[in-house]
């Protein structure tokens, strides 16, 4: 059977959010040439691929996830020549590029949507339009076709008076959902993938790709969902596997490195998306582990992280995907998530910040799958110290600041939630050095730079063998050196404290390096019992983020935010 571990087991991906990575021309917005300038840094860190978020022509209502032209570079990010140079120079640094394909929807500025708005039947059939009632008017359009919610708040239907129709937008009103049931749409998207493949990229990330197949029938037949927000109808929808197989086959990307963003998905579906025998994708992002601090599954609430639930998600996804030859992307953060050390750790003192920032990757980088590092994570960047709503830029954050107040929260209460939950938490510029603009730009940055760039920055950390950056580099090296990390079995251990996550990796016939690893991570600010110390007898220490662990009454006790790995 084909095996992901032979091709992907030793690889690490680094995610670049272009507009916040490095500005090369002083307009305050990161760009493609900025990435090219930093290739040496990325090579030194040791990563294999760069996932680059969308830099295509876009009105930027959702920072480029609203694409108006899939095959051209937005002038804000540079030119096609800049892109070609980036591909070439990245390759010379031993780094491949993965491009972000946003195929669930296009911008309403896309030519296809504009033609649909003009009434062209060919292009009306590219989107999910539904007839409105004959007496609908702009002032009173009546009830939308279903009661589903947009992910960014409000109804996911928008009324177009000139057509007397509604169109579906699972995200912003300026992001119209494509009709994947139309073979012409699927063929257009194949051409987009081919275009970028021919430019020499190594792979692709597919945005919310498990939402592209909507229920069969016309929207008016889609049952209303009185309990939820509609997602059960279109998540892992009826034809999604067939459509993905077709896209991969027709664009000739089977065997390239590909990852799908799978929203609210299941293990069963992710096995199909990522098992090589299904010829869909190399691996999947799933998000259940990043909802363990939501109250009742609701994002705009503030709960404490439930470490026992976190452990359960890791254990089930790791063990069950392994048993059925699926492959997980391993990650704590991306451009949609708050900084994980601020969220799952403690950044209130220098020592707890350093320990938390190193605990998190210790937990994930030694698991089975492909680790993703989101820019700045390797420096221990934290949520910014924003104090006013005017400092936020993200459409979702601004919408919810209002929705929370409409639902009865005070402005302060709403701000507090946005401050913790906003996607802008991870979108502040990469902290390259301690100067005023953090080395990101010579102009005015599009979003504020956190004050802590004077102490958390790349220039200091690259030079310091004990920095968070050096720790990440060490973890990447370990994966490259150790077959047990690349392809060992994974088995979760019963830790003695529910604040500890512990697991074991084993590879009987490891050609070199250890045959067994045990990893234990204390996700709390108090000492916690991890495992019976007898189980660790004769193991040699492989990784530690601090020396604050000890044997006590036959147990391994880990200090606050302490993570260790032993090898045999
Ligand atoms: O995100 C999809 C998605 O559902 C989210 O992570 C979303 O940001 C979150 O649920 C909101 O609470 C992808 C992209 O990563 C995101 O940046 C885009 O905004 C979105 O698709 C639409 O293209």
Coordinates of C-alpha atoms and ligand atoms in Angstrom, one line a residue:
X1 CA 0.0 0.0 0.0
X2 CA 1.2 3.5 -0.8
X3 CA 2.4 5.2 2.4
X4 CA 2.5 8.9 3.2
X5 CA 5.3 8.4 5.6
X6 CA 7.8 7.7 2.9
X7 CA 7.2 11.1 1.2
X8 CA 5.9 13.3 4.0
X9 CA 7.2 11.9 7.3
X10 CA 10.3 14.1 7.5
X11 CA 8.7 17.3 6.2
X12 CA 7.8 20.5 7.9
X13 CA 5.6 23.3 6.5
X14 CA 5.8 27.0 7.3
X15 CA 2.8 29.2 6.7
X16 CA 3.2 32.7 5.4
X17 CA 0.5 35.2 5.8
X18 CA 1.8 37.5 3.0
X19 CA 0.5 40.8 4.1
X20 CA 2.1 40.5 7.6
X21 CA 5.4 38.7 6.8
X22 CA 7.8 41.2 5.2
X23 CA 7.2 44.4 3.4
X24 CA 9.8 45.2 0.7
X25 CA 8.5 48.5 -0.7
X26 CA 7.4 50.6 2.2
X27 CA 3.7 50.5 1.7
X28 CA 3.1 48.9 5.1
X29 CA 1.8 45.6 3.5
X30 CA 3.9 42.4 3.2
X31 CA 4.6 41.2 -0.3
X32 CA 6.2 38.5 -2.5
X33 CA 9.6 40.1 -2.7
X34 CA 9.5 40.3 1.1
X35 CA 9.3 36.6 1.2
X36 CA 12.2 36.2 -1.2
X37 CA 14.3 38.4 1.1
X38 CA 13.7 36.1 4.0
X39 CA 14.4 32.7 2.3
X40 CA 17.7 32.5 4.1
X41 CA 16.0 32.7 7.5
X42 CA 13.5 30.0 6.5
X43 CA 16.2 27.7 5.2
X44 CA 18.1 28.1 8.4
X45 CA 15.0 27.2 10.4
X46 CA 14.9 24.1 8.4
X47 CA 11.4 24.0 6.8
X48 CA 10.6 22.2 3.6
X49 CA 7.6 24.0 2.2
X50 CA 6.0 27.4 2.4
X51 CA 2.2 27.6 2.4
X52 CA 1.6 31.1 1.1
X53 CA -1.8 32.6 1.7
X54 CA -3.7 34.1 -1.3
X55 CA -1.9 36.9 -3.1
X56 CA -4.2 36.9 -6.1
X57 CA -6.2 39.9 -7.4
X58 CA -8.8 40.7 -4.7
X59 CA -10.7 43.6 -3.2
X60 CA -9.3 42.3 0.1
X61 CA -12.6 42.3 2.0
X62 CA -11.4 39.1 3.6
X63 CA -7.7 39.8 3.1
X64 CA -7.4 37.9 -0.2
X65 CA -9.8 35.0 0.6
X66 CA -12.1 36.9 -1.7
X67 CA -10.4 36.2 -5.1
X68 CA -11.4 38.3 -8.1
X69 CA -8.8 36.8 -10.5
X70 CA -7.2 33.5 -9.7
X71 CA -4.3 33.7 -12.2
X72 CA -2.9 37.1 -11.5
X73 CA -0.9 38.7 -8.7
X74 CA -2.6 41.5 -6.8
X75 CA -0.4 44.6 -7.4
X76 CA -0.4 45.1 -3.6
X77 CA 1.7 42.0 -3.3
X78 CA 3.9 42.4 -6.4
X79 CA 4.0 41.1 -9.9
X80 CA 4.1 37.8 -11.7
X81 CA 7.8 38.3 -12.2
X82 CA 8.2 38.6 -8.4
X83 CA 6.3 35.3 -8.1
X84 CA 8.5 33.6 -10.7
X85 CA 11.6 34.8 -8.9
X86 CA 10.2 33.6 -5.6
X87 CA 9.6 30.1 -7.0
X88 CA 13.1 30.0 -8.4
X89 CA 14.9 31.3 -5.4
X90 CA 12.9 29.2 -3.0
X91 CA 13.9 26.1 -4.9
X92 CA 17.6 27.2 -4.7
X93 CA 17.1 27.2 -0.9
X94 CA 15.6 23.7 -1.0
X95 CA 12.1 25.1 -0.3
X96 CA 8.9 24.3 -2.2
X97 CA 5.8 26.5 -2.4
X98 CA 2.2 25.5 -1.6
X99 CA -0.4 27.9 -3.0
X100 CA -3.8 28.6 -1.3
X101 CA -6.7 27.7 -3.6
X102 CA -9.9 29.4 -2.5
X103 CA -12.4 27.5 -4.5
X104 CA -15.6 27.4 -2.3
X105 CA -16.3 31.0 -3.4
X106 CA -15.1 33.9 -5.5
X107 CA -15.2 37.6 -4.8
X108 CA -18.4 39.2 -6.0
X109 CA -15.9 41.4 -8.0
X110 CA -14.9 38.3 -10.0
X111 CA -15.8 38.5 -13.7
X112 CA -17.9 35.4 -13.4
X113 CA -20.1 36.9 -10.7
X114 CA -20.3 40.3 -12.5
X115 CA -21.6 38.5 -15.6
X116 CA -24.1 36.6 -13.5
X117 CA -25.3 39.9 -12.0
X118 CA -25.8 41.1 -15.6
X119 CA -28.1 38.2 -16.1
X120 CA -25.9 35.9 -18.2
X121 CA -27.4 32.4 -17.7
X122 CA -24.1 30.7 -18.2
X123 CA -22.6 32.6 -15.2
X124 CA -25.8 32.5 -13.1
X125 CA -25.2 28.7 -13.2
X126 CA -21.7 29.2 -11.8
X127 CA -23.1 30.3 -8.4
X128 CA -25.8 29.2 -6.0
X129 CA -28.7 31.5 -6.9
X130 CA -32.3 30.9 -5.7
X131 CA -35.5 32.6 -6.8
X132 CA -37.0 35.1 -4.5
X133 CA -40.8 35.4 -4.1
X134 CA -42.5 37.2 -7.0
X135 CA -43.4 40.2 -4.9
X136 CA -40.0 40.6 -3.2
X137 CA -38.5 44.1 -3.2
X138 CA -35.2 45.5 -2.1
X139 CA -37.0 47.0 1.0
X140 CA -38.8 43.8 1.7
X141 CA -37.2 40.8 0.1
X142 CA -39.0 38.3 2.4
X143 CA -37.4 35.3 4.0
X144 CA -34.2 33.9 2.7
X145 CA -34.3 30.5 1.1
X146 CA -32.9 28.8 4.2
X147 CA -32.1 29.9 7.7
X148 CA -28.4 29.1 7.5
X149 CA -25.9 31.5 9.0
X150 CA -22.9 33.0 7.4
X151 CA -19.6 32.1 9.3
X152 CA -19.0 35.8 9.6
X153 CA -22.5 36.5 11.1
X154 CA -26.0 37.1 9.8
X155 CA -27.8 35.2 7.0
X156 CA -25.7 33.5 4.3
X157 CA -28.2 34.7 1.6
X158 CA -28.1 38.1 -0.1
X159 CA -30.9 39.4 -2.2
X160 CA -30.2 40.9 -5.6
X161 CA -33.1 43.2 -6.6
X162 CA -32.2 43.4 -10.3
X163 CA -32.4 39.6 -10.6
X164 CA -35.1 39.0 -8.0
X165 CA -32.8 36.2 -6.7
X166 CA -30.8 35.4 -3.6
X167 CA -27.2 34.1 -3.8
X168 CA -25.5 32.0 -1.2
X169 CA -22.4 33.2 0.7
X170 CA -21.2 30.9 3.5
X171 CA -18.7 33.7 4.4
X172 CA -18.8 37.4 3.7
X173 CA -21.5 38.9 1.5
X174 CA -18.7 39.7 -1.0
X175 CA -17.7 36.0 -1.2
X176 CA -20.3 34.2 -3.4
X177 CA -20.3 30.4 -3.2
X178 CA -19.5 28.6 -6.4
X179 CA -21.8 25.9 -7.8
X180 CA -19.6 22.8 -7.9
X181 CA -22.4 20.8 -9.3
X182 CA -21.8 22.6 -12.6
X183 CA -19.1 20.7 -14.5
X184 CA -18.0 24.0 -16.2
X185 CA -17.1 25.4 -12.8
X186 CA -15.1 22.4 -11.9
X187 CA -13.3 22.6 -15.2
X188 CA -12.5 26.3 -14.6
X189 CA -11.0 25.4 -11.3
X190 CA -8.9 22.6 -12.8
X191 CA -7.4 25.2 -15.1
X192 CA -6.5 27.4 -12.2
X193 CA -4.6 24.5 -10.5
X194 CA -2.8 23.6 -13.8
X195 CA -1.8 27.2 -14.3
X196 CA 0.0 27.4 -11.0
X197 CA 1.3 23.9 -11.2
X198 CA 3.0 24.8 -14.5
X199 CA 4.7 27.7 -12.7
X200 CA 6.7 25.2 -10.7
X201 CA 5.0 25.1 -7.3
X202 CA 5.2 22.0 -5.2
X203 CA 1.7 21.8 -3.9
X204 CA -1.5 23.3 -2.8
X205 CA -3.7 24.1 0.2
X206 CA -7.4 24.0 -0.5
X207 CA -9.5 26.5 1.5
X208 CA -12.6 25.1 3.2
X209 CA -12.7 22.4 0.6
X210 CA -15.1 20.1 2.6
X211 CA -17.8 22.7 2.2
X212 CA -17.9 22.9 -1.6
X213 CA -20.6 20.2 -2.2
X214 CA -24.0 21.6 -1.2
X215 CA -27.0 19.4 -0.7
X216 CA -28.7 18.0 -3.8
X217 CA -31.8 19.7 -5.1
X218 CA -32.6 23.4 -5.3
X219 CA -32.1 25.7 -2.3
X220 CA -35.9 26.0 -1.7
X221 CA -35.9 22.2 -1.1
X222 CA -33.1 22.4 1.5
X223 CA -34.6 21.6 4.8
X224 CA -34.2 24.3 7.5
X225 CA -32.0 23.6 10.3
X226 CA -33.6 24.6 13.5
X227 CA -30.9 23.4 15.8
X228 CA -27.8 24.6 14.1
X229 CA -26.5 27.1 11.6
X230 CA -26.9 24.9 8.5
X231 CA -23.4 23.5 8.5
X232 CA -24.7 19.9 8.7
X233 CA -26.1 20.2 5.2
X234 CA -22.9 21.3 3.4
X235 CA -20.0 19.9 5.6
X236 CA -18.5 16.9 3.9
X237 CA -21.4 17.3 1.4
X238 CA -22.9 14.6 -0.8
X239 CA -20.4 14.7 -3.7
X240 CA -17.3 16.2 -2.1
X241 CA -15.1 13.1 -2.4
X242 CA -16.0 12.6 -6.1
X243 CA -15.3 16.3 -6.9
X244 CA -12.0 16.3 -5.1
X245 CA -10.9 13.1 -6.9
X246 CA -11.8 14.7 -10.2
X247 CA -10.0 17.9 -9.4
X248 CA -6.8 16.1 -8.4
X249 CA -6.9 13.7 -11.4
X250 CA -7.8 16.3 -14.0
X251 CA -5.2 18.8 -12.8
X252 CA -2.5 16.1 -12.4
X253 CA -1.6 16.8 -8.8
X254 CA -1.9 13.4 -7.3
X255 CA 1.4 12.9 -5.5
X256 CA 2.1 16.6 -5.0
X257 CA 1.9 17.8 -1.4
X258 CA -1.7 18.9 -0.8
X259 CA -3.7 19.8 2.3
X260 CA -7.4 20.5 2.7
X261 CA -8.9 22.8 5.3
X262 CA -11.7 20.7 6.7
X263 CA -14.2 22.6 8.8
X264 CA -16.3 20.7 11.4
X265 CA -15.3 17.4 9.8
X266 CA -15.1 13.8 10.9
X267 CA -12.3 11.2 11.1
X268 CA -14.2 9.0 8.6
X269 CA -14.2 11.7 6.0
X270 CA -10.6 12.7 6.7
X271 CA -9.5 9.1 6.2
X272 CA -11.0 9.3 2.8
X273 CA -9.6 12.8 2.0
X274 CA -6.0 11.7 3.0
X275 CA -5.6 7.9 2.5
X276 CA -3.4 7.6 -0.6
X277 CA -5.7 4.9 -2.1
X278 CA -8.5 7.4 -2.4
X279 CA -6.4 9.8 -4.6
X280 CA -7.7 12.9 -3.0
X281 CA -5.2 14.9 -0.8
X282 CA -2.0 14.3 1.1
X283 CA -3.4 15.4 4.5
X284 CA -6.1 17.3 6.3
X285 CA -6.5 20.2 8.8
X286 CA -9.2 19.5 11.3
X287 CA -10.1 21.9 14.1
X288 CA -11.8 20.1 17.0
X289 CA -8.7 20.5 19.2
X290 CA -8.9 24.3 18.7
X291 CA -12.4 24.5 20.1
X292 CA -11.6 23.1 23.6
X293 CA -11.9 26.6 25.1
X294 CA -15.3 27.4 23.5
X295 CA -18.3 27.3 25.7
X296 CA -20.9 24.9 24.1
X297 CA -19.0 24.9 20.8
X298 CA -19.5 28.7 20.4
X299 CA -16.5 30.6 19.2
X300 CA -17.5 34.0 20.7
X301 CA -17.3 32.9 24.3
X302 CA -14.4 32.6 26.7
X303 CA -13.9 29.3 28.3
X304 CA -10.8 27.8 29.9
X305 CA -9.0 25.3 27.8
X306 CA -10.3 21.8 28.6
X307 CA -7.0 19.8 28.6
X308 CA -8.7 16.4 29.0
X309 CA -10.8 17.1 25.9
X310 CA -7.7 18.3 24.1
X311 CA -6.0 15.0 24.9
X312 CA -9.0 13.0 23.7
X313 CA -9.1 14.8 20.3
X314 CA -5.3 14.3 19.8
X315 CA -5.6 10.6 20.8
X316 CA -8.6 9.8 18.6
X317 CA -7.4 11.7 15.6
X318 CA -3.9 10.3 15.9
X319 CA -4.7 6.7 16.6
X320 CA -7.7 6.3 14.2
X321 CA -6.2 8.2 11.3
X322 CA -3.0 6.0 11.7
X323 CA -5.1 2.8 11.8
X324 CA -6.7 3.6 8.5
X325 CA -3.7 5.2 6.7
X326 CA -5.0 8.8 7.0
X327 CA -2.5 11.6 7.5
X328 CA -3.0 14.7 9.8
X329 CA -1.6 18.2 9.5
X330 CA -0.2 19.0 13.0
X331 CA -0.8 22.6 14.1
X332 CA -1.8 25.0 16.8
X333 CA -2.1 28.1 14.9
X334 CA -2.8 29.8 11.6
X335 CA -4.0 33.2 10.3
X336 CA -7.5 32.4 11.7
X337 CA -6.5 31.5 15.2
X338 CA -5.3 33.5 18.2
X339 CA -1.7 32.9 19.2
X340 CA -1.6 29.5 21.0
X341 CA 0.8 30.5 23.8
X342 CA -1.6 33.3 24.8
X343 CA -4.5 30.9 24.6
X344 CA -3.3 27.5 25.9
X345 CA -0.3 28.7 27.9
X346 CA 0.7 31.6 30.1
X347 CA 2.6 34.6 28.8
X348 CA 2.5 36.7 32.0
X349 CA 6.1 36.1 32.9
X350 CA 9.2 35.6 30.8
X351 CA 9.7 32.1 32.1
X352 CA 6.1 30.9 31.7
X353 CA 6.0 32.5 28.2
X354 CA 9.1 30.7 27.2
X355 CA 8.0 27.4 28.6
X356 CA 4.5 27.6 27.1
X357 CA 5.9 28.6 23.7
X358 CA 8.1 25.5 23.7
X359 CA 5.6 23.1 25.3
X360 CA 3.1 23.5 22.4
X361 CA 5.4 22.4 19.6
X362 CA 7.0 19.7 21.7
X363 CA 3.5 18.2 21.9
X364 CA 2.7 18.3 18.2
X365 CA 6.0 18.1 16.4
X366 CA 6.7 14.6 17.7
X367 CA 3.3 13.2 16.7
X368 CA 2.5 11.3 13.5
X369 CA 1.7 13.7 10.7
X370 CA 3.2 16.9 9.2
X371 CA 3.9 19.8 11.5
X372 CA 2.9 23.3 10.3
X373 CA 4.5 26.4 11.8
X374 CA 2.6 29.6 11.4
X375 CA 4.8 32.7 11.0
X376 CA 6.0 34.1 14.3
X377 CA 5.1 31.0 16.2
X378 CA 8.7 30.0 16.1
X379 CA 9.5 33.3 17.9
X380 CA 6.9 32.8 20.6
X381 CA 4.9 35.8 19.2
X382 CA 1.8 36.5 21.4
X383 CA -1.6 38.1 21.0
X384 CA -1.1 41.8 20.6
X385 CA -1.8 44.4 23.4
X386 CA -4.6 46.1 21.5
X387 CA -6.8 48.2 23.7
X388 CA -9.4 49.7 21.3
X389 CA -11.6 48.2 18.6
X390 CA -10.2 50.7 16.0
X391 CA -7.0 48.7 16.1
X392 CA -8.7 45.6 14.6
X393 CA -9.1 45.1 10.8
X394 CA -10.7 41.7 10.4
X395 CA -14.2 41.7 8.9
X396 CA -15.3 38.8 11.2
X397 CA -14.0 40.6 14.4
X398 CA -15.7 43.8 13.5
X399 CA -19.0 42.1 12.7
X400 CA -18.9 40.1 15.9
X401 CA -18.0 43.2 18.0
X402 CA -21.4 44.5 16.8
X403 CA -23.3 41.2 17.1
X404 CA -22.1 40.7 20.6
X405 CA -23.5 44.1 21.6
X406 CA -26.7 43.4 19.7
X407 CA -27.0 40.3 21.8
X408 CA -26.7 42.4 25.0
X409 CA -23.0 42.6 25.8
X410 CA -21.6 45.9 26.9
X411 CA -19.0 47.5 24.6
X412 CA -16.3 46.5 27.2
X413 CA -17.6 42.9 27.4
X414 CA -17.8 42.6 23.6
X415 CA -14.2 44.1 23.3
X416 CA -12.9 41.6 25.8
X417 CA -14.2 38.7 23.8
X418 CA -12.9 40.1 20.5
X419 CA -9.5 40.8 22.1
X420 CA -9.2 37.1 23.0
X421 CA -10.8 35.5 19.9
X422 CA -10.0 37.8 17.0
X423 CA -8.2 36.5 13.9
X424 CA -6.1 39.6 14.0
X425 CA -4.3 38.2 17.1
X426 CA -2.2 36.2 14.7
X427 CA -2.1 38.8 11.8
X428 CA 0.2 41.3 13.4
X429 CA 3.5 41.8 11.5
X430 CA 6.3 39.3 12.1
X431 CA 8.7 40.7 14.7
X432 CA 12.0 40.7 12.9
X433 CA 13.9 43.1 15.2
X434 CA 13.5 45.5 18.1
X435 CA 13.3 48.7 16.0
X436 CA 10.2 50.8 15.9
X437 CA 8.6 49.0 12.9
X438 CA 10.0 45.7 14.0
X439 CA 11.9 45.4 10.7
X440 CA 8.6 44.6 8.9
X441 CA 8.3 47.9 7.0
X442 CA 9.7 51.3 6.6
X443 CA 6.2 52.7 6.2
X444 CA 3.1 52.6 8.2
X445 CA 2.1 49.0 9.0
X446 CA -1.4 48.0 7.9
X447 CA -2.1 46.7 11.5
X448 CA -0.4 47.6 14.7
X449 CA 2.9 46.1 15.9
X450 CA 2.8 44.6 19.4
X451 CA 4.9 46.4 22.0
X452 CA 6.7 43.2 22.9
X453 CA 8.7 43.1 19.7
X454 CA 11.5 44.7 21.6
X455 CA 12.0 41.5 23.5
X456 CA 10.4 38.9 21.2
X457 CA 12.1 39.1 17.8
X458 CA 14.0 37.1 15.2
X459 CA 17.2 39.0 15.4
X460 CA 17.8 38.3 19.0
X461 CA 16.4 34.7 18.9
X462 CA 18.3 33.5 15.9
X463 CA 21.5 34.5 17.7
X464 CA 20.5 32.8 21.0
X465 CA 21.0 29.0 21.3
X466 CA 18.4 28.9 24.1
X467 CA 15.7 30.9 22.4
X468 CA 12.2 29.6 21.4
X469 CA 13.4 29.9 17.7
X470 CA 16.4 27.6 18.4
X471 CA 14.1 25.2 20.2
X472 CA 11.8 25.0 17.1
X473 CA 14.9 24.4 14.9
X474 CA 15.9 21.6 17.2
X475 CA 12.5 19.9 16.9
X476 CA 12.6 20.2 13.1
X477 CA 16.0 18.5 13.1
X478 CA 14.8 15.7 15.3
X479 CA 12.1 14.9 12.8
X480 CA 14.6 14.8 10.0
X481 CA 17.0 12.6 11.9
X482 CA 14.6 10.1 13.5
X483 CA 12.6 7.5 11.6
X484 CA 10.5 6.8 14.8
X485 CA 9.2 10.4 14.5
X486 CA 8.6 10.2 10.8
X487 CA 6.8 6.9 10.7
X488 CA 6.5 5.3 14.1
X489 CA 3.2 4.0 15.5
X490 CA 1.5 6.3 17.9
X491 CA -0.2 5.4 21.2
X492 CA -1.6 7.8 23.8
X493 CA -0.7 7.0 27.5
X494 CA -2.9 7.5 30.5
X495 CA -1.2 10.3 32.4
X496 CA -1.8 10.6 36.1
X497 CA -3.0 14.2 35.9
X498 CA -5.6 15.4 33.5
X499 CA -3.5 18.4 32.8
X500 CA -0.8 16.2 31.2
X501 CA -0.8 14.9 27.7
X502 CA 1.5 12.0 27.1
X503 CA 2.0 9.6 24.2
X504 CA 4.4 7.0 22.9
X505 CA 5.9 6.5 19.4
X506 CA 7.4 3.1 18.5
X507 CA 9.1 1.8 15.4
X508 CA 10.4 -1.8 15.9
X509 CA 12.6 -1.8 12.8
X510 CA 13.9 1.7 12.9
X511 CA 17.0 1.7 10.6
X512 CA 18.7 4.1 12.9
X513 CA 17.9 6.3 16.0
X514 CA 15.6 5.3 18.8
X515 CA 12.9 2.7 18.5
X516 CA 10.7 4.2 21.2
X517 CA 9.9 7.7 22.4
X518 CA 7.7 8.9 25.2
X519 CA 6.6 12.5 25.3
X520 CA 4.9 14.2 28.3
X521 CA 3.6 17.7 28.4
X522 CA 2.1 19.6 31.4
X523 CA -0.5 22.0 30.1
X524 CA -0.8 23.8 33.4
X525 CA 0.9 26.4 35.6
X526 CA 1.2 23.9 38.5
X527 CA 3.4 20.9 39.0
X528 CA 1.6 17.7 37.8
X529 CA 2.2 14.0 38.0
X530 CA 2.8 12.6 34.5
X531 CA 3.7 8.9 34.4
X532 CA 5.0 6.1 36.6
X533 CA 8.7 6.7 36.6
X534 CA 9.3 3.0 36.2
X535 CA 8.0 3.2 32.7
X536 CA 10.7 5.6 31.9
X537 CA 13.6 3.6 33.3
X538 CA 16.7 3.6 31.2
X539 CA 15.3 6.1 28.7
X540 CA 17.6 8.8 27.7
X541 CA 16.4 12.4 27.7
X542 CA 15.8 13.6 24.2
X543 CA 14.1 17.0 24.6
X544 CA 13.2 19.2 27.5
X545 CA 11.9 22.8 27.6
X546 CA 13.2 23.2 31.2
X547 CA 14.9 21.1 33.9
X548 CA 11.9 21.4 36.2
X549 CA 10.9 17.8 36.4
X550 CA 11.7 15.1 39.0
X551 CA 11.0 11.6 40.2
X552 CA 8.8 11.6 43.3
X553 CA 7.2 8.5 44.9
X554 CA 7.7 6.5 41.8
X555 CA 6.2 9.2 39.5
X556 CA 7.6 11.6 37.0
X557 CA 6.4 15.0 38.2
X558 CA 6.6 17.9 35.6
X559 CA 6.9 21.5 36.7
X560 CA 4.6 24.2 35.3
X561 CA 4.4 24.2 31.5
X562 CA 7.1 21.6 31.4
X563 CA 7.5 19.2 28.4
X564 CA 10.0 16.3 28.1
X565 CA 10.7 13.5 25.7
X566 CA 12.6 10.3 26.5
X567 CA 14.0 7.9 24.0
X568 CA 15.1 4.2 23.9
Ligands
LIG1 O1 -11.3 29.7 6.9 C1 -12.4 28.9 7.0 C2 -13.1 28.9 8.4 O2 -14.2 28.5 8.5 C3 -12.4 29.6 9.5 O3 -11.3 29.2 10.1 C4 -13.0 30.9 9.8 O4 -12.0 31.9 9.7 C5 -13.5 30.8 11.2 O5 -14.4 29.7 11.3 C6 -14.3 32.0 11.5 O6 -14.7 31.8 12.8 C7 -10.8 29.9 5.6 C8 -9.7 30.8 5.6 O7 -8.6 30.3 6.4 C9 -10.1 32.1 6.2 O8 -9.1 33.1 6.4 C10 -11.2 32.7 5.3 O9 -11.7 33.8 5.8 C11 -12.3 31.7 5.0 O10 -11.8 30.4 4.7 C12 -13.1 32.1 3.8 O11 -12.3 31.9 2.6

